[in-house]
Coordinates of C-alpha atoms in Angstrom, one line a residue:
Chain A
X1 CA 75.2 42.3 53.0
X2 CA 75.6 40.4 50.6
X3 CA 76.7 40.6 47.2
X4 CA 72.9 41.3 45.1
X5 CA 74.0 37.8 42.9
X6 CA 74.5 35.9 45.6
X7 CA 72.2 36.4 47.8
X8 CA 69.9 35.8 43.9
X9 CA 71.1 32.1 44.1
X10 CA 71.2 31.7 48.0
X11 CA 68.6 28.2 47.9
X12 CA 66.7 26.3 51.0
X13 CA 66.6 22.3 50.6
X14 CA 62.5 21.8 50.0
X15 CA 60.1 22.1 53.7
X16 CA 58.6 18.1 53.0
X17 CA 54.3 19.0 54.1
X18 CA 54.4 18.5 58.0
X19 CA 56.8 21.9 57.6
X20 CA 60.4 20.0 57.9
X21 CA 63.7 20.2 55.4
X22 CA 64.1 16.7 54.7
X23 CA 67.0 15.2 56.4
X24 CA 67.5 13.4 53.4
X25 CA 67.4 14.9 49.6
X26 CA 64.4 13.8 48.1
X27 CA 65.5 10.9 45.6
X28 CA 63.0 8.9 44.4
X29 CA 65.1 7.4 41.9
X30 CA 67.4 4.3 39.5
X31 CA 70.0 3.9 38.5
X32 CA 71.0 4.7 35.6
X33 CA 74.2 4.3 33.8
X34 CA 76.4 5.4 36.7
X35 CA 74.0 8.0 39.2
X36 CA 71.8 7.5 41.5
X37 CA 68.3 9.3 39.4
X38 CA 65.5 11.1 40.8
X39 CA 63.8 14.1 42.0
X40 CA 64.9 16.8 43.8
X41 CA 63.1 20.4 45.2
X42 CA 64.4 23.2 45.3
X43 CA 63.0 26.3 46.2
X44 CA 64.5 30.2 45.5
X45 CA 63.2 33.5 46.6
X46 CA 63.4 36.7 43.6
X47 CA 65.6 39.0 44.2
X48 CA 64.1 43.2 44.2
X49 CA 67.9 43.7 43.2
X50 CA 66.9 41.4 39.6
X51 CA 63.6 42.7 38.8
X52 CA 62.5 43.4 35.6
X53 CA 59.7 45.1 34.1
X54 CA 57.1 42.7 35.6
X55 CA 58.8 40.0 37.2
X56 CA 62.4 38.9 37.6
X57 CA 64.8 39.4 34.9
X58 CA 64.9 35.9 33.2
X59 CA 68.7 35.4 33.7
X60 CA 68.0 35.9 36.5
X61 CA 65.7 33.0 37.4
X62 CA 67.6 30.9 34.8
X63 CA 70.7 31.2 36.8
X64 CA 69.4 30.2 39.9
X65 CA 67.5 27.2 37.7
X66 CA 71.7 26.7 37.0
X67 CA 72.3 26.8 40.7
X68 CA 69.2 24.2 41.5
X69 CA 71.5 22.1 39.3
X70 CA 74.9 23.0 40.3
X71 CA 74.1 22.3 43.8
X72 CA 73.3 18.5 44.1
X73 CA 75.1 16.6 46.0
X74 CA 74.4 14.3 42.3
X75 CA 76.7 16.5 40.3
X76 CA 79.1 15.7 37.9
X77 CA 81.4 18.6 36.3
X78 CA 80.8 22.0 34.9
X79 CA 78.2 23.5 33.5
X80 CA 78.2 22.9 29.6
X81 CA 75.4 24.2 28.6
X82 CA 71.5 25.0 29.5
X83 CA 68.0 25.4 27.6
X84 CA 65.3 27.2 29.8
X85 CA 62.0 27.2 28.2
X86 CA 59.8 30.7 29.7
X87 CA 56.9 29.3 30.0
X88 CA 54.5 31.8 31.6
X89 CA 55.6 34.3 33.3
X90 CA 57.3 34.7 36.1
X91 CA 55.9 36.3 39.6
X92 CA 57.7 37.7 42.1
X93 CA 57.8 35.6 45.7
X94 CA 58.7 31.3 45.9
X95 CA 60.0 30.0 43.0
X96 CA 59.9 25.6 43.5
X97 CA 62.4 23.9 41.2
X98 CA 63.0 20.7 40.9
X99 CA 65.5 19.1 38.9
X100 CA 67.2 15.2 37.8
X101 CA 69.7 14.3 36.8
X102 CA 68.4 11.2 34.5
X103 CA 71.5 9.7 32.9
X104 CA 75.2 10.5 34.6
X105 CA 77.9 9.3 31.5
X106 CA 81.6 9.3 31.7
X107 CA 82.4 12.7 30.3
X108 CA 79.4 14.0 30.7
X109 CA 75.3 14.8 33.4
X110 CA 71.9 15.4 31.2
X111 CA 70.2 17.3 33.8
X112 CA 66.1 18.2 33.1
X113 CA 64.9 21.2 35.3
X114 CA 61.5 22.8 36.1
X115 CA 59.7 25.2 38.0
X116 CA 56.5 25.9 39.1
X117 CA 55.4 28.5 41.3
X118 CA 51.6 29.0 42.1
X119 CA 50.4 29.0 39.2
X120 CA 51.6 26.0 37.7
X121 CA 54.9 25.4 35.3
X122 CA 56.7 28.8 34.1
X123 CA 59.9 27.4 33.0
X124 CA 60.8 23.6 31.5
X125 CA 65.0 23.8 31.1
X126 CA 67.6 21.4 30.5
X127 CA 71.3 21.5 31.7
X128 CA 74.3 20.1 30.5
X129 CA 77.3 19.6 32.4
X130 CA 80.7 18.0 31.7
X131 CA 83.8 16.9 32.8
X132 CA 86.9 18.4 30.5
X133 CA 89.3 17.0 28.9
X134 CA 92.8 18.3 27.2
X135 CA 91.7 18.2 23.6
X136 CA 92.4 19.8 20.6
X137 CA 91.7 23.4 21.2
X138 CA 91.7 26.5 18.7
X139 CA 88.8 29.8 18.6
X140 CA 86.9 31.1 14.8
X141 CA 84.7 33.1 16.4
X142 CA 87.2 36.2 17.6
X143 CA 86.2 38.6 19.5
X144 CA 85.4 41.9 17.4
X145 CA 87.7 44.5 17.8
X146 CA 86.7 47.4 20.0
X147 CA 87.8 49.9 22.2
X148 CA 89.0 49.0 25.9
X149 CA 86.6 49.9 28.4
X150 CA 87.7 53.1 29.6
X151 CA 87.8 54.1 26.7
X152 CA 84.1 54.1 26.2
X153 CA 81.1 56.0 27.8
X154 CA 78.6 54.1 30.8
X155 CA 74.8 53.4 29.4
X156 CA 72.6 53.9 31.7
X157 CA 71.4 50.8 30.0
X158 CA 67.3 51.8 30.6
X159 CA 64.8 52.9 32.7
X160 CA 63.1 51.5 35.5
X161 CA 64.5 48.1 35.5
X162 CA 66.9 47.6 38.6
X163 CA 68.4 44.3 37.3
X164 CA 70.0 46.6 34.5
X165 CA 71.5 48.6 38.0
X166 CA 73.7 45.5 38.5
X167 CA 75.9 46.0 35.4
X168 CA 77.5 48.9 33.5
X169 CA 77.2 48.6 30.1
X170 CA 79.6 50.3 27.5
X171 CA 77.4 50.6 24.7
X172 CA 80.6 49.6 21.3
X173 CA 77.4 50.4 18.8
X174 CA 74.2 49.5 18.1
X175 CA 72.3 51.0 20.6
X176 CA 68.1 50.3 21.1
X177 CA 66.9 54.4 20.3
X178 CA 67.7 54.7 16.8
X179 CA 67.0 53.1 14.0
X180 CA 69.4 50.4 12.4
X181 CA 69.8 48.2 9.1
X182 CA 71.4 46.3 11.5
X183 CA 70.3 44.6 15.0
X184 CA 73.6 43.7 15.6
X185 CA 74.9 45.7 19.4
X186 CA 78.1 45.5 20.9
X187 CA 79.0 46.4 24.5
X188 CA 81.0 46.3 27.4
X189 CA 79.3 44.1 30.0
X190 CA 81.2 44.4 33.4
X191 CA 79.1 44.3 36.7
X192 CA 78.7 46.7 39.5
X193 CA 80.1 45.9 42.5
X194 CA 82.7 43.1 41.3
X195 CA 82.4 39.8 42.1
X196 CA 84.4 36.6 40.4
X197 CA 82.6 35.1 36.8
X198 CA 81.2 31.1 37.4
X199 CA 78.9 30.4 35.6
X200 CA 76.7 31.2 37.3
X201 CA 76.9 34.4 37.0
X202 CA 78.1 33.8 33.0
X203 CA 74.6 32.2 33.1
X204 CA 72.5 35.1 33.9
X205 CA 74.6 37.6 32.0
X206 CA 74.5 36.2 28.6
X207 CA 70.3 37.5 29.2
X208 CA 72.0 41.3 29.4
X209 CA 70.9 42.4 25.8
X210 CA 68.4 44.8 24.5
X211 CA 65.7 42.7 21.8
X212 CA 66.8 42.9 19.2
X213 CA 63.1 44.9 17.5
X214 CA 64.7 47.3 20.2
X215 CA 67.9 47.6 18.2
X216 CA 66.1 47.2 14.4
X217 CA 63.8 49.7 14.5
X218 CA 64.6 51.5 17.5
X219 CA 61.1 51.7 19.1
X220 CA 60.4 49.8 21.8
X221 CA 57.5 47.2 21.4
X222 CA 56.2 44.3 23.8
X223 CA 59.0 41.2 24.3
X224 CA 59.6 37.8 26.0
X225 CA 62.2 35.0 25.8
X226 CA 60.8 32.0 24.7
X227 CA 63.5 29.6 25.1
X228 CA 67.8 29.9 25.8
X229 CA 70.8 28.5 25.5
X230 CA 73.5 29.0 26.6
X231 CA 76.7 26.5 25.3
X232 CA 80.1 27.1 28.2
X233 CA 83.5 27.3 25.8
X234 CA 85.6 26.8 29.5
X235 CA 86.0 25.8 33.4
X236 CA 86.1 27.8 36.2
X237 CA 89.7 28.1 36.5
X238 CA 88.7 29.9 33.8
X239 CA 86.3 32.1 34.4
X240 CA 88.0 32.7 37.1
X241 CA 90.8 34.4 35.5
X242 CA 88.7 36.8 34.1
X243 CA 88.7 40.3 34.5
X244 CA 85.6 42.1 34.6
X245 CA 84.7 43.0 32.6
X246 CA 82.5 41.1 29.5
X247 CA 82.3 41.7 25.5
X248 CA 78.8 41.3 24.7
X249 CA 78.1 40.7 20.9
X250 CA 74.3 39.4 19.6
X251 CA 72.0 39.9 16.5
X252 CA 68.9 38.0 14.8
X253 CA 68.9 36.1 12.2
X254 CA 65.5 37.4 11.2
X255 CA 62.4 38.4 12.2
X256 CA 59.7 36.9 11.4
X257 CA 55.8 36.4 12.3
X258 CA 56.1 37.6 15.7
X259 CA 59.2 35.3 17.0
X260 CA 62.7 36.1 16.2
X261 CA 66.0 34.3 17.7
X262 CA 69.1 36.3 17.9
X263 CA 72.5 34.4 18.0
X264 CA 75.4 36.2 20.2
X265 CA 78.8 35.5 21.7
X266 CA 80.5 36.5 24.9
X267 CA 84.2 36.9 25.0
X268 CA 86.9 37.5 28.1
X269 CA 88.8 40.9 28.9
X270 CA 91.8 38.8 27.5
X271 CA 89.6 37.7 24.4
X272 CA 89.0 34.3 24.9
X273 CA 85.2 33.2 23.5
X274 CA 83.9 32.2 27.0
X275 CA 79.7 31.8 25.4
X276 CA 77.2 31.0 23.1
X277 CA 74.8 31.5 23.4
X278 CA 71.3 31.5 21.1
X279 CA 67.8 33.0 22.2
X280 CA 63.9 32.7 20.6
X281 CA 62.4 36.2 21.1
X282 CA 58.6 36.6 20.8
X283 CA 57.6 39.6 19.7
X284 CA 54.1 42.4 19.5
X285 CA 54.0 43.3 16.2
X286 CA 55.6 46.6 14.6
Chain B
X1 CA 56.6 1.4 -0.5
X2 CA 55.9 4.3 1.5
X3 CA 59.1 7.8 1.2
X4 CA 61.5 6.0 4.4
X5 CA 61.4 9.8 6.5
X6 CA 57.5 9.4 6.0
X7 CA 58.6 5.5 7.6
X8 CA 61.0 6.8 9.8
X9 CA 58.1 9.5 11.4
X10 CA 55.3 6.6 11.1
X11 CA 53.9 6.3 15.3
X12 CA 52.4 4.5 16.6
X13 CA 50.2 4.2 19.9
X14 CA 51.5 2.9 23.0
X15 CA 50.1 -0.3 24.1
X16 CA 48.3 -0.2 27.6
X17 CA 49.7 -3.1 30.5
X18 CA 47.4 -5.6 28.8
X19 CA 48.7 -5.0 25.4
X20 CA 45.5 -3.0 24.4
X21 CA 45.3 -0.1 23.1
X22 CA 44.2 3.3 25.0
X23 CA 40.5 3.7 23.9
X24 CA 41.9 7.8 24.8
X25 CA 46.1 9.6 25.1
X26 CA 46.6 8.8 28.4
X27 CA 45.7 12.1 29.8
X28 CA 47.1 12.1 33.9
X29 CA 46.7 15.6 33.6
X30 CA 45.3 18.8 35.0
X31 CA 44.1 22.7 33.8
X32 CA 47.2 24.9 33.2
X33 CA 46.4 28.1 30.9
X34 CA 44.1 27.1 28.7
X35 CA 44.8 23.3 27.8
X36 CA 45.2 19.4 29.4
X37 CA 48.4 18.6 30.2
X38 CA 49.7 15.9 31.4
X39 CA 52.4 12.5 29.0
X40 CA 51.3 11.0 26.7
X41 CA 53.6 8.5 25.3
X42 CA 54.0 7.5 21.1
X43 CA 56.2 4.2 19.9
X44 CA 58.5 4.9 17.5
X45 CA 60.8 2.6 15.6
X46 CA 64.7 3.4 14.0
X47 CA 64.7 2.2 10.4
X48 CA 66.9 0.6 8.6
X49 CA 67.9 3.7 5.9
X50 CA 68.6 6.3 8.4
X51 CA 70.7 4.0 10.6
X52 CA 74.5 5.6 11.3
X53 CA 77.7 5.0 12.2
X54 CA 76.3 2.9 14.7
X55 CA 72.3 3.4 16.0
X56 CA 70.7 5.8 13.8
X57 CA 71.3 9.2 12.6
X58 CA 70.4 12.2 15.1
X59 CA 68.7 14.5 13.4
X60 CA 66.4 11.3 12.4
X61 CA 65.1 10.6 16.6
X62 CA 64.8 14.3 16.7
X63 CA 62.0 14.1 13.8
X64 CA 60.7 11.0 15.7
X65 CA 60.4 13.2 18.7
X66 CA 59.1 16.3 16.7
X67 CA 56.4 14.1 15.3
X68 CA 55.1 12.8 18.9
X69 CA 54.4 16.4 19.8
X70 CA 53.1 16.9 16.4
X71 CA 50.1 13.9 16.2
X72 CA 49.4 15.1 19.4
X73 CA 45.2 15.4 19.4
X74 CA 46.7 18.5 22.0
X75 CA 49.5 20.7 19.4
X76 CA 48.4 23.9 18.9
X77 CA 50.6 25.8 16.5
X78 CA 52.7 25.4 14.1
X79 CA 56.9 24.3 15.4
X80 CA 58.8 27.2 16.9
X81 CA 61.7 25.4 18.1
X82 CA 63.4 22.1 19.8
X83 CA 66.0 20.8 21.9
X84 CA 66.5 17.6 22.1
X85 CA 69.5 16.2 24.2
X86 CA 71.5 12.6 23.4
X87 CA 71.7 11.6 26.7
X88 CA 72.7 8.3 25.5
X89 CA 73.6 6.5 22.5
X90 CA 69.8 4.9 21.1
X91 CA 69.7 1.4 20.1
X92 CA 68.1 -0.1 17.0
X93 CA 64.9 -1.0 17.8
X94 CA 61.8 0.5 20.2
X95 CA 61.8 4.2 20.7
X96 CA 58.7 5.7 24.1
X97 CA 58.8 9.2 22.9
X98 CA 56.5 10.8 26.1
X99 CA 55.3 14.6 25.3
X100 CA 54.3 16.5 27.8
X101 CA 52.4 20.3 27.4
X102 CA 53.8 21.4 30.0
X103 CA 52.5 25.3 29.2
X104 CA 49.5 26.3 26.1
X105 CA 49.5 30.2 25.9
X106 CA 47.1 32.4 24.3
X107 CA 50.4 32.5 21.6
X108 CA 52.7 29.1 22.0
X109 CA 52.7 25.9 23.2
X110 CA 55.0 24.6 25.7
X111 CA 56.6 20.8 25.4
X112 CA 58.2 18.5 27.1
X113 CA 59.8 15.9 25.4
X114 CA 60.9 12.2 26.9
X115 CA 62.1 9.1 24.8
X116 CA 62.9 5.9 26.9
X117 CA 64.2 2.5 25.6
X118 CA 65.3 -1.0 27.5
X119 CA 68.5 0.8 29.0
X120 CA 66.5 4.5 30.2
X121 CA 66.5 7.1 29.2
X122 CA 68.1 8.1 25.5
X123 CA 66.5 11.5 25.1
X124 CA 65.8 14.6 27.1
X125 CA 64.6 17.9 25.3
X126 CA 61.4 20.6 24.9
X127 CA 60.0 22.2 21.4
X128 CA 58.0 24.8 21.7
X129 CA 54.9 25.3 19.7
X130 CA 53.7 29.0 18.5
X131 CA 51.2 30.5 15.6
X132 CA 51.8 32.9 13.3
X133 CA 51.1 37.3 13.3
X134 CA 51.9 38.6 10.6
X135 CA 54.5 41.1 12.1
X136 CA 57.0 42.9 10.6
X137 CA 60.0 40.8 9.1
X138 CA 63.5 40.9 8.1
X139 CA 66.9 39.4 7.3
X140 CA 69.7 40.1 8.2
X141 CA 71.3 36.9 7.9
X142 CA 71.6 36.6 4.3
X143 CA 72.4 33.8 2.1
X144 CA 75.9 33.0 1.0
X145 CA 76.4 33.8 -3.2
X146 CA 76.5 30.6 -4.4
X147 CA 76.4 28.9 -8.0
X148 CA 73.5 27.4 -7.6
X149 CA 73.2 23.5 -7.4
X150 CA 72.7 22.8 -10.6
X151 CA 76.2 24.4 -11.1
X152 CA 77.7 22.0 -8.8
X153 CA 78.7 18.5 -7.9
X154 CA 77.6 16.3 -6.2
X155 CA 79.4 15.1 -3.2
X156 CA 79.4 11.5 -2.0
X157 CA 79.1 12.7 1.5
X158 CA 80.9 10.1 3.5
X159 CA 80.8 6.2 3.4
X160 CA 78.7 3.5 4.9
X161 CA 76.0 5.6 6.5
X162 CA 72.7 4.7 5.9
X163 CA 71.0 8.1 6.3
X164 CA 73.1 9.6 3.4
X165 CA 71.8 8.2 1.0
X166 CA 68.7 9.9 1.5
X167 CA 70.5 13.5 1.0
X168 CA 72.1 15.2 -2.5
X169 CA 74.8 16.6 -1.0
X170 CA 76.5 19.4 -3.3
X171 CA 79.6 20.8 -0.7
X172 CA 80.0 24.1 -2.1
X173 CA 82.8 24.9 0.7
X174 CA 84.8 22.8 3.7
X175 CA 85.2 19.3 2.7
X176 CA 85.1 16.8 5.5
X177 CA 89.1 15.5 4.6
X178 CA 91.1 19.0 3.9
X179 CA 92.7 20.0 7.4
X180 CA 91.2 25.0 7.0
X181 CA 91.9 27.2 9.1
X182 CA 88.1 27.3 9.2
X183 CA 85.8 24.6 10.3
X184 CA 83.2 26.0 8.0
X185 CA 80.6 24.8 5.5
X186 CA 78.4 25.9 2.7
X187 CA 76.0 23.1 1.4
X188 CA 73.2 23.1 -0.9
X189 CA 71.0 19.1 0.7
X190 CA 68.1 18.0 -1.3
X191 CA 66.4 15.1 -0.4
X192 CA 67.2 11.6 -2.5
X193 CA 63.3 11.1 -3.3
X194 CA 61.3 15.0 -3.6
X195 CA 59.3 15.2 -0.7
X196 CA 57.7 18.7 0.0
X197 CA 58.9 20.3 3.0
X198 CA 57.9 20.6 6.0
X199 CA 59.1 20.8 9.8
X200 CA 59.4 17.7 10.6
X201 CA 61.8 17.0 7.2
X202 CA 62.9 20.5 8.2
X203 CA 64.4 19.3 11.7
X204 CA 66.5 16.2 10.5
X205 CA 68.1 18.2 7.9
X206 CA 69.0 20.9 10.5
X207 CA 71.5 18.4 11.2
X208 CA 73.6 16.6 8.3
X209 CA 76.4 19.1 8.8
X210 CA 79.8 15.9 10.0
X211 CA 81.0 17.9 12.6
X212 CA 82.8 20.0 12.5
X213 CA 86.0 18.7 14.3
X214 CA 86.0 16.3 10.6
X215 CA 86.3 20.7 8.3
X216 CA 88.8 22.1 10.0
X217 CA 91.4 19.5 10.9
X218 CA 90.7 17.0 7.9
X219 CA 90.5 13.9 10.2
X220 CA 88.0 12.0 11.3
X221 CA 87.7 11.3 14.4
X222 CA 85.1 10.1 17.5
X223 CA 82.7 13.2 17.9
X224 CA 78.8 13.2 18.3
X225 CA 76.3 15.5 19.2
X226 CA 75.1 15.8 23.2
X227 CA 72.8 18.6 22.2
X228 CA 70.7 19.4 19.8
X229 CA 68.4 23.0 19.1
X230 CA 66.8 24.5 16.1
X231 CA 63.9 27.4 15.3
X232 CA 61.6 27.5 13.4
X233 CA 61.3 31.2 11.6
X234 CA 58.2 30.2 9.0
X235 CA 54.9 28.3 8.8
X236 CA 53.9 25.0 6.9
X237 CA 52.4 27.0 3.7
X238 CA 56.0 28.9 2.8
X239 CA 58.5 25.5 4.3
X240 CA 56.1 23.5 0.9
X241 CA 56.4 26.0 -1.7
X242 CA 60.5 25.6 -1.3
X243 CA 62.0 23.8 -4.2
X244 CA 64.2 20.9 -3.8
X245 CA 66.8 22.0 -2.3
X246 CA 68.1 23.8 1.2
X247 CA 71.1 25.7 1.2
X248 CA 72.7 25.3 4.7
X249 CA 76.1 27.3 5.7
X250 CA 77.9 25.8 9.5
X251 CA 81.0 27.1 11.2
X252 CA 82.0 26.5 15.1
X253 CA 82.8 28.9 17.3
X254 CA 85.2 27.3 19.9
X255 CA 87.1 23.6 19.7
X256 CA 87.9 23.5 24.5
X257 CA 88.5 20.7 26.2
X258 CA 87.0 18.1 24.0
X259 CA 83.3 20.3 22.8
X260 CA 82.2 22.7 20.3
X261 CA 79.3 24.4 18.7
X262 CA 77.7 24.8 16.3
X263 CA 76.3 28.0 14.7
X264 CA 73.4 27.0 11.5
X265 CA 71.1 28.3 9.2
X266 CA 69.8 26.7 7.2
X267 CA 68.0 28.8 3.6
X268 CA 65.8 27.7 0.9
X269 CA 66.7 27.2 -2.9
X270 CA 64.5 31.5 -2.9
X271 CA 66.8 32.9 -0.4
X272 CA 64.2 33.0 2.8
X273 CA 65.9 32.0 6.3
X274 CA 64.2 28.9 7.2
X275 CA 65.6 27.9 10.3
X276 CA 69.1 28.8 12.8
X277 CA 70.4 25.2 14.1
X278 CA 72.6 25.4 16.8
X279 CA 74.4 22.2 18.2
X280 CA 76.9 21.1 21.2
X281 CA 79.8 18.3 19.7
X282 CA 81.2 15.9 22.6
X283 CA 84.6 15.4 20.1
X284 CA 87.1 13.3 21.0
X285 CA 91.2 14.5 21.0
X286 CA 92.7 15.1 17.5

C-alpha cells in the first residue's frame, strides 16, 4: 500500500480526445523569458482517505495543484509561494489541473493554475518557484515555548472527517469547542504514517487548522476557505531533515461581514520557520 | 487637475484590431454559476506621479489591476481579497489588463487577472469579490498604542521616488536606515492630496512599506515584491467614513535564501482593522 499522501498526489497525464496519452506534454506555447509557456493539463482524483465532510480536504486539493506544477518537466526551482482560490465546491472524482509557466526569470518562475471538473472551474491560483541562494538569514517569528510533543496528549481532532486520520494532533492551546477571547490555536501536528516532509506535504499540512470561528466562539458553524496562501521559507533538504512533528500556530485578525482571515506559521521540531500561511474564510452567521 | 490617484485608475476600453472601441465588452464566455464568464481587456497607462526607481510603484499597478475588475459591468460585490504576482518588471507605458469572472457564487465572485505589455505577461493574479452580510464581528489584531498623527513628525520617506510624494509618512518606529533586531515598522500614512478612501486606494496604500530588509539591516539592498496579497475586512461605507490617516504595521517572519515574507495590518484612524496584507519579497544578498 502506498502512503495515502503518495496515492493522493499521483497524477496522470491528460488523455487527448482519442483516449490516447499524448506523446509529449501539450504545449501550445511561446517563448517568454527563458522558458516555453503554454498550458499543460494533468489529471488527479480525489482520494477517500482525504475526504472532508463534503468533498476533499482543501489542503489535499492544494497539494494536488502544486504537484501538477512541480511534476511539469518545465518546472525550475522549489516552491516559494502558492495562492489557491476555492471557487466552488470540489466534487469527489476527477480533477483536470491546467498549469502554465507564464514567466521564467533568472531567479524565479511564475505559474498559473486552474482546476476544472464537470461543473466548471473549481479552483484558480498561482504558484511561484524560486532557486535558493545564500543570503542574509534571520527569523523574527519565533516558535512559541511549548511542551515537547511527547508531553502533550493526542487529541481526537474532529469526528467523521476522514482526512484528519492522516494526522496526529496535539493541541497545546486554543481548542475548537470552548469559547475564548482569542482565536489563537497552537498545536503539534505529525503524519499518522510517517513520511519525509517535502513542499507538497507541507502545502497540505499548512491547512490543518480548524476554522478560527470555532476557536473564538466555541460553536461550529459552516465555514470554508475561499483563498489560501502559503509562503515556503526553505528548500527541500531542510524540509527532509525535519522530524515528524510540526508546530503550528494560527489566529484570526478580524471576523466581519461573513469573512475572517487567518495568519499562521509552521515551524519544524528544531524551531526553524518552515512556512507562513494565510487564508480568507467564509463563515455563516453566528 | 484630477487627483493623481484618479488619473492612475482611469482605464480605457480595449480597442479591437481595427482600432475601434468594441460596442460591447469582448466576452467569449460561457455560463458558470450565475454569471457570464470570459476574458475582457482594459487598457491602463503608467502615470509619472506613481513612478518608482524603475517602472511604477507596485501598489499603483495593483490598484489598476483591481480597477479593471471593479469597473467590469459583471462585477458583483466589493473587493474581499486580491493576490497579484509581479512576474516581470513593469515598463512605463501601456498595460493590457485582462480579467475574467471564472465563477460567480451566491456570496462571492472569483476573478483571474493578467497584465500584459509588449515584453509579455508582467503580472498574474486573482481577485475575490464578496457581498457583505451581518454576522458575528470581532477584531483580534488590535491597533498598537501610538501617538496621534499630529504628534508624530512627518518623515521624508525616501529620495527620488516620485510615488512617495503621493503620501505623507509619519514613522512611529522602525526606520529604514538604522539596523535593528526587528524589522517591525509602525507608521501613520495619509494621502498628500486628501481623497476619500476606497478599496482601490487601500489596495495601493497597503504596499507603502519599504522593504523589511532595509528596516532589519539598515542597509538598502535591491529588493522587489514577487507576490502581494490584501484581504479587505470591510465595505465601501466603512472605508469612506475613515479619516485621512491609516495606521500601518508590518514585520517579516523570516529572511532566508534571497526571500523574505512580510505580514502587515492597516487600521483606520478610529482603530478599525481595514486590511491584512502579506508579501513575499525577493532581495539580493546582504
